[in-house]
CSV table of C-alpha atoms and ligand atoms in Angstrom, one decimal:
chain,number,residue,atom,x,y,z
A,1,MET,CA,-4.1,-8.1,10.4
A,2,ASP,CA,-3.7,-11.8,11.3
A,3,GLU,CA,-3.7,-12.7,7.6
A,4,ASP,CA,-0.5,-10.7,7.2
A,5,VAL,CA,1.3,-13.1,9.5
A,6,PRO,CA,2.6,-16.2,7.8
A,7,PRO,CA,2.4,-19.6,9.5
A,8,PRO,CA,5.4,-20.5,11.6
A,9,ASP,CA,7.0,-22.7,9.0
A,10,SER,CA,6.6,-22.5,5.2
A,11,LYS,CA,7.9,-19.4,3.5
A,12,LEU,CA,9.1,-17.8,6.8
A,13,THR,CA,11.3,-20.7,7.8
A,14,ARG,CA,12.6,-21.2,4.3
A,15,SER,CA,13.6,-17.6,4.0
A,16,LYS,CA,15.2,-17.6,7.5
A,17,GLN,CA,17.3,-20.6,6.5
A,18,ARG,CA,18.2,-18.9,3.3
A,19,TRP,CA,19.2,-15.7,5.1
A,20,ALA,CA,21.2,-17.6,7.6
A,21,SER,CA,23.1,-19.4,5.0
A,22,GLU,CA,23.7,-16.3,3.0
A,23,ARG,CA,24.4,-14.3,6.2
A,24,LYS,CA,22.1,-11.7,4.8
A,25,PHE,CA,22.5,-8.2,6.3
A,26,VAL,CA,25.3,-9.5,8.5
A,27,THR,CA,28.6,-7.7,8.3
A,28,GLY,CA,31.7,-8.8,10.2
A,29,ALA,CA,32.1,-11.8,12.4
A,30,PRO,CA,30.0,-12.4,15.5
A,31,THR,CA,31.6,-10.6,18.5
A,32,SER,CA,32.5,-12.8,21.4
A,33,GLY,CA,35.5,-14.5,22.9
A,34,ALA,CA,36.4,-14.4,26.5
A,35,HIS,CA,39.5,-12.2,26.1
A,36,ASP,CA,37.5,-9.1,25.0
A,37,ARG,CA,34.2,-9.8,26.7
A,38,LEU,CA,34.3,-6.6,28.8
A,39,PRO,CA,34.7,-3.7,26.5
A,40,PRO,CA,37.3,-0.9,27.3
A,41,GLY,CA,36.2,1.3,30.1
A,42,GLN,CA,33.3,-0.8,31.3
A,43,HIS,CA,32.8,-2.3,34.8
A,44,LEU,CA,30.6,-5.2,35.7
A,45,VAL,CA,27.4,-4.9,37.7
A,46,ARG,CA,25.2,-7.7,39.2
A,47,ASP,CA,22.0,-5.7,39.5
A,48,TRP,CA,20.2,-4.2,36.5
A,49,PRO,CA,20.2,-0.4,36.5
A,50,VAL,CA,17.2,1.4,35.1
A,51,LEU,CA,17.9,4.2,32.6
A,52,ASP,CA,15.4,6.1,30.6
A,53,LEU,CA,14.0,9.6,30.0
A,54,GLY,CA,12.0,9.4,33.2
A,55,ALA,CA,8.5,8.6,31.9
A,56,GLN,CA,7.8,4.9,32.0
A,57,PRO,CA,4.7,4.4,29.9
A,58,ASP,CA,2.1,1.9,31.2
A,59,VAL,CA,1.3,-0.1,28.1
A,60,GLN,CA,-1.0,-3.0,28.7
A,61,ARG,CA,-0.6,-6.0,26.4
A,62,GLU,CA,-4.2,-5.6,25.2
A,63,ARG,CA,-3.4,-2.1,23.9
A,64,TRP,CA,0.1,-2.8,22.8
A,65,ARG,CA,0.8,-2.6,19.0
A,66,LEU,CA,4.0,-2.9,17.1
A,67,ASP,CA,3.9,-1.0,13.8
A,68,ILE,CA,6.5,-2.1,11.2
A,69,ARG,CA,6.6,0.4,8.4
A,70,GLY,CA,8.7,2.5,6.0
A,71,MET,CA,10.7,1.0,3.2
A,72,VAL,CA,9.2,-2.5,3.3
A,73,THR,CA,7.3,-4.6,0.9
A,74,ARG,CA,4.5,-5.6,3.4
A,75,PRO,CA,4.0,-3.2,6.3
A,76,VAL,CA,2.3,-4.7,9.3
A,77,THR,CA,0.9,-3.8,12.7
A,78,LEU,CA,1.2,-6.6,15.2
A,79,ASP,CA,-1.0,-6.9,18.2
A,80,TRP,CA,0.1,-8.9,21.2
A,81,ASN,CA,-1.5,-12.2,20.0
A,82,ALA,CA,0.1,-11.9,16.5
A,83,PHE,CA,3.4,-11.1,18.1
A,84,ILE,CA,3.4,-14.0,20.4
A,85,ALA,CA,2.2,-16.3,17.6
A,86,LEU,CA,5.5,-15.7,15.8
A,87,PRO,CA,8.4,-18.1,16.4
A,88,GLN,CA,10.0,-17.5,19.8
A,89,VAL,CA,13.7,-17.6,20.5
A,90,ASP,CA,15.7,-17.8,23.7
A,91,LEU,CA,19.0,-15.9,23.6
A,92,ARG,CA,21.6,-15.1,26.2
A,93,SER,CA,23.7,-11.9,25.9
A,94,ASP,CA,25.6,-9.2,27.7
A,95,ILE,CA,24.4,-5.6,28.2
A,96,HIS,CA,26.8,-2.7,27.8
A,97,CYS,CA,25.6,0.7,28.8
A,98,VAL,CA,27.5,3.8,27.7
A,99,THR,CA,27.4,5.0,31.3
A,100,THR,CA,30.1,2.3,31.8
A,101,TRP,CA,28.2,-0.6,33.3
A,102,SER,CA,28.0,-4.0,31.8
A,103,ARG,CA,25.8,-7.0,32.8
A,104,TYR,CA,26.6,-10.5,31.7
A,105,ASP,CA,24.4,-13.4,30.8
A,106,ASN,CA,20.9,-11.9,30.4
A,107,ASP,CA,18.4,-14.5,29.3
A,108,TRP,CA,15.9,-13.1,26.8
A,109,ARG,CA,12.9,-14.6,25.2
A,110,GLY,CA,11.1,-13.0,22.2
A,111,VAL,CA,11.0,-12.7,18.5
A,112,ALA,CA,14.2,-12.5,16.5
A,113,THR,CA,14.5,-9.4,14.4
A,114,HIS,CA,15.2,-11.8,11.4
A,115,THR,CA,11.6,-13.1,11.8
A,116,LEU,CA,10.3,-9.6,11.5
A,117,LEU,CA,12.5,-8.9,8.5
A,118,ASP,CA,11.0,-12.0,6.8
A,119,LEU,CA,7.5,-10.8,7.6
A,120,VAL,CA,7.8,-7.3,6.1
A,121,GLU,CA,10.7,-7.8,3.6
A,122,PRO,CA,12.7,-4.5,3.6
A,123,ARG,CA,13.1,-3.0,0.2
A,124,ASP,CA,16.6,-2.6,-1.3
A,125,GLU,CA,16.6,1.1,-0.5
A,126,ALA,CA,16.3,0.5,3.2
A,127,GLY,CA,19.7,0.9,4.8
A,128,PHE,CA,18.8,2.1,8.4
A,129,VAL,CA,16.2,1.5,11.0
A,130,MET,CA,14.6,4.1,13.4
A,131,LEU,CA,13.2,2.6,16.6
A,132,HIS,CA,10.3,4.3,18.4
A,133,GLY,CA,9.2,3.9,22.0
A,134,TYR,CA,5.8,4.6,23.6
A,135,ASP,CA,7.6,7.3,25.7
A,136,GLY,CA,8.5,9.2,22.5
A,137,TYR,CA,12.1,7.9,22.5
A,138,THR,CA,13.8,7.2,19.2
A,139,THR,CA,17.1,5.6,18.3
A,140,ASN,CA,18.7,4.8,14.9
A,141,VAL,CA,20.7,1.8,13.8
A,142,PRO,CA,22.1,0.5,10.5
A,143,LEU,CA,20.0,-2.3,9.1
A,144,ALA,CA,22.9,-4.7,9.5
A,145,ASP,CA,22.9,-4.1,13.3
A,146,PHE,CA,19.2,-4.5,13.6
A,147,ALA,CA,19.4,-7.8,11.6
A,148,SER,CA,22.2,-9.2,13.8
A,149,PRO,CA,21.5,-12.9,14.6
A,150,ASP,CA,21.4,-12.2,18.3
A,151,ALA,CA,19.0,-9.2,18.1
A,152,LEU,CA,15.4,-9.7,19.2
A,153,ILE,CA,12.2,-8.0,20.5
A,154,ALA,CA,12.2,-9.4,24.0
A,155,HIS,CA,9.2,-9.8,26.2
A,156,GLU,CA,10.8,-12.1,28.9
A,157,TRP,CA,13.9,-11.7,31.0
A,158,SER,CA,15.1,-14.6,33.2
A,159,GLY,CA,11.9,-16.5,32.4
A,160,ARG,CA,9.6,-13.8,33.6
A,161,PRO,CA,7.7,-11.1,31.8
A,162,LEU,CA,9.8,-8.1,31.1
A,163,THR,CA,9.0,-5.5,33.8
A,164,ARG,CA,7.6,-2.1,33.0
A,165,GLU,CA,10.8,-0.3,34.2
A,166,HIS,CA,12.9,-2.3,31.8
A,167,GLY,CA,10.6,-1.7,28.8
A,168,GLY,CA,7.8,-4.2,29.2
A,169,PRO,CA,5.6,-5.4,27.5
A,170,ALA,CA,8.5,-5.6,24.9
A,171,ARG,CA,11.8,-4.0,24.0
A,172,LEU,CA,14.5,-4.3,21.4
A,173,VAL,CA,17.8,-6.0,22.4
A,174,ILE,CA,20.8,-5.5,20.2
A,175,PRO,CA,23.6,-7.0,22.4
A,176,HIS,CA,26.7,-5.9,20.4
A,177,ARG,CA,25.7,-2.2,20.5
A,178,TYR,CA,25.5,0.2,23.5
A,179,PHE,CA,22.2,-0.3,25.3
A,180,TRP,CA,20.8,3.0,24.4
A,181,LYS,CA,20.1,1.5,20.9
A,182,SER,CA,17.8,-1.1,22.6
A,183,ALA,CA,14.5,0.8,22.6
A,184,LYS,CA,12.3,0.0,25.6
A,185,TRP,CA,8.4,0.0,25.2
A,186,ILE,CA,8.9,-0.4,21.5
A,187,SER,CA,6.0,0.9,19.4
A,188,ALA,CA,7.3,1.1,15.9
A,189,ILE,CA,10.1,-0.1,13.7
A,190,GLU,CA,10.6,2.2,10.7
A,191,PHE,CA,12.9,1.3,7.8
A,192,ILE,CA,14.5,4.3,6.2
A,193,GLY,CA,16.9,5.0,3.4
A,194,ALA,CA,19.3,7.6,4.7
A,195,ASP,CA,20.5,7.6,8.4
A,196,ARG,CA,18.6,9.9,10.7
A,197,ALA,CA,19.6,10.8,14.3
A,198,GLY,CA,17.4,9.5,17.2
A,199,PHE,CA,17.1,11.1,20.6
A,200,TRP,CA,20.5,10.6,22.1
A,201,GLU,CA,22.1,10.7,18.7
A,202,VAL,CA,20.8,14.3,18.2
A,203,ASN,CA,22.3,15.0,21.6
A,204,GLY,CA,25.8,13.9,20.5
A,205,TYR,CA,25.8,10.1,21.0
A,206,HIS,CA,27.3,8.0,18.3
A,207,MET,CA,25.2,6.9,15.2
A,208,ARG,CA,26.5,3.3,15.6
A,209,GLY,CA,27.2,2.9,19.3
A,210,ASP,CA,29.9,0.3,19.2
A,211,PRO,CA,31.3,-0.5,22.7
B,27,MTE,N1,11.9,3.9,25.0
B,27,MTE,C1,13.1,4.1,25.6
B,27,MTE,N2,14.1,3.2,25.4
B,27,MTE,C2,15.3,3.3,25.9
B,27,MTE,C3,15.6,4.5,26.7
B,27,MTE,C4,14.6,5.4,26.9
B,27,MTE,O1,14.8,6.5,27.6
B,27,MTE,N3,13.4,5.2,26.3
B,27,MTE,N4,16.9,4.6,27.3
B,27,MTE,C5,18.0,3.8,26.7
B,27,MTE,C6,19.2,3.8,27.5
B,27,MTE,S1,20.2,5.2,27.5
B,27,MTE,C7,19.6,2.7,28.1
B,27,MTE,S2,21.1,2.6,28.9
B,27,MTE,C8,18.7,1.5,28.2
B,27,MTE,C9,18.4,1.1,29.6
B,27,MTE,O2,17.7,0.0,29.7
B,27,MTE,P1,17.3,-0.5,31.2
B,27,MTE,O3,16.6,0.6,31.9
B,27,MTE,O4,16.5,-1.7,31.0
B,27,MTE,O5,18.6,-0.9,31.8
B,27,MTE,O6,17.5,1.7,27.6
B,27,MTE,C10,17.5,2.4,26.3
B,27,MTE,N5,16.2,2.4,25.7
B,28,MO,MO1,22.3,4.4,28.3
């Protein structure tokens, strides 16, 4: 499996730079600006609420795997060492939960989704992504949202390992979508052609989740 992971520079860096310059997968302008930082109907919290289906899987790093599959040129299964060997980024972002709480300035460390896209190279038919969690949770996002420059698979929050209740060892973070799109205990990233509804989306939540 290790041979599937390119070295930190070379092709990966080049194609990241190329994607950045072409703004590949990115639709619309980055969302920020103090005036609209708190989306309509949201209130600020200082603590960090825990929300999930109730079962918080105990996944040790030694047993953790991230399966990246579906409509990609080079599917890969990363173990923890391969994941940590990928380029790491530090990103600060706000959380917006559909239950109306928002939390500003969360410091994440992890692997940018762009790095994973470089690794597996989604095929042209891939338009959406289904995220899978170790608790059986699923959620769907358009590829453009997954590929957002501020999206990452995070394993640290505020300089500490992400706790189990918040999705450790690693979770997705897509800041500009409601937090239910940010799968905790992430186990698989599946690239699909036609959009499919995940857990909350089947239960009536929005397919895009724009706060
Ligand atoms: N695997 C998994 N991911 C999940 C969920 C879940 O039940 N299982 N709940 C989602 C919802 S509805 C929210 S609001 C956030 C909550 O993340 P937090 O508990 O770290 O605040 O996780 C999202 N990701
Ligand atoms: Mo949520």
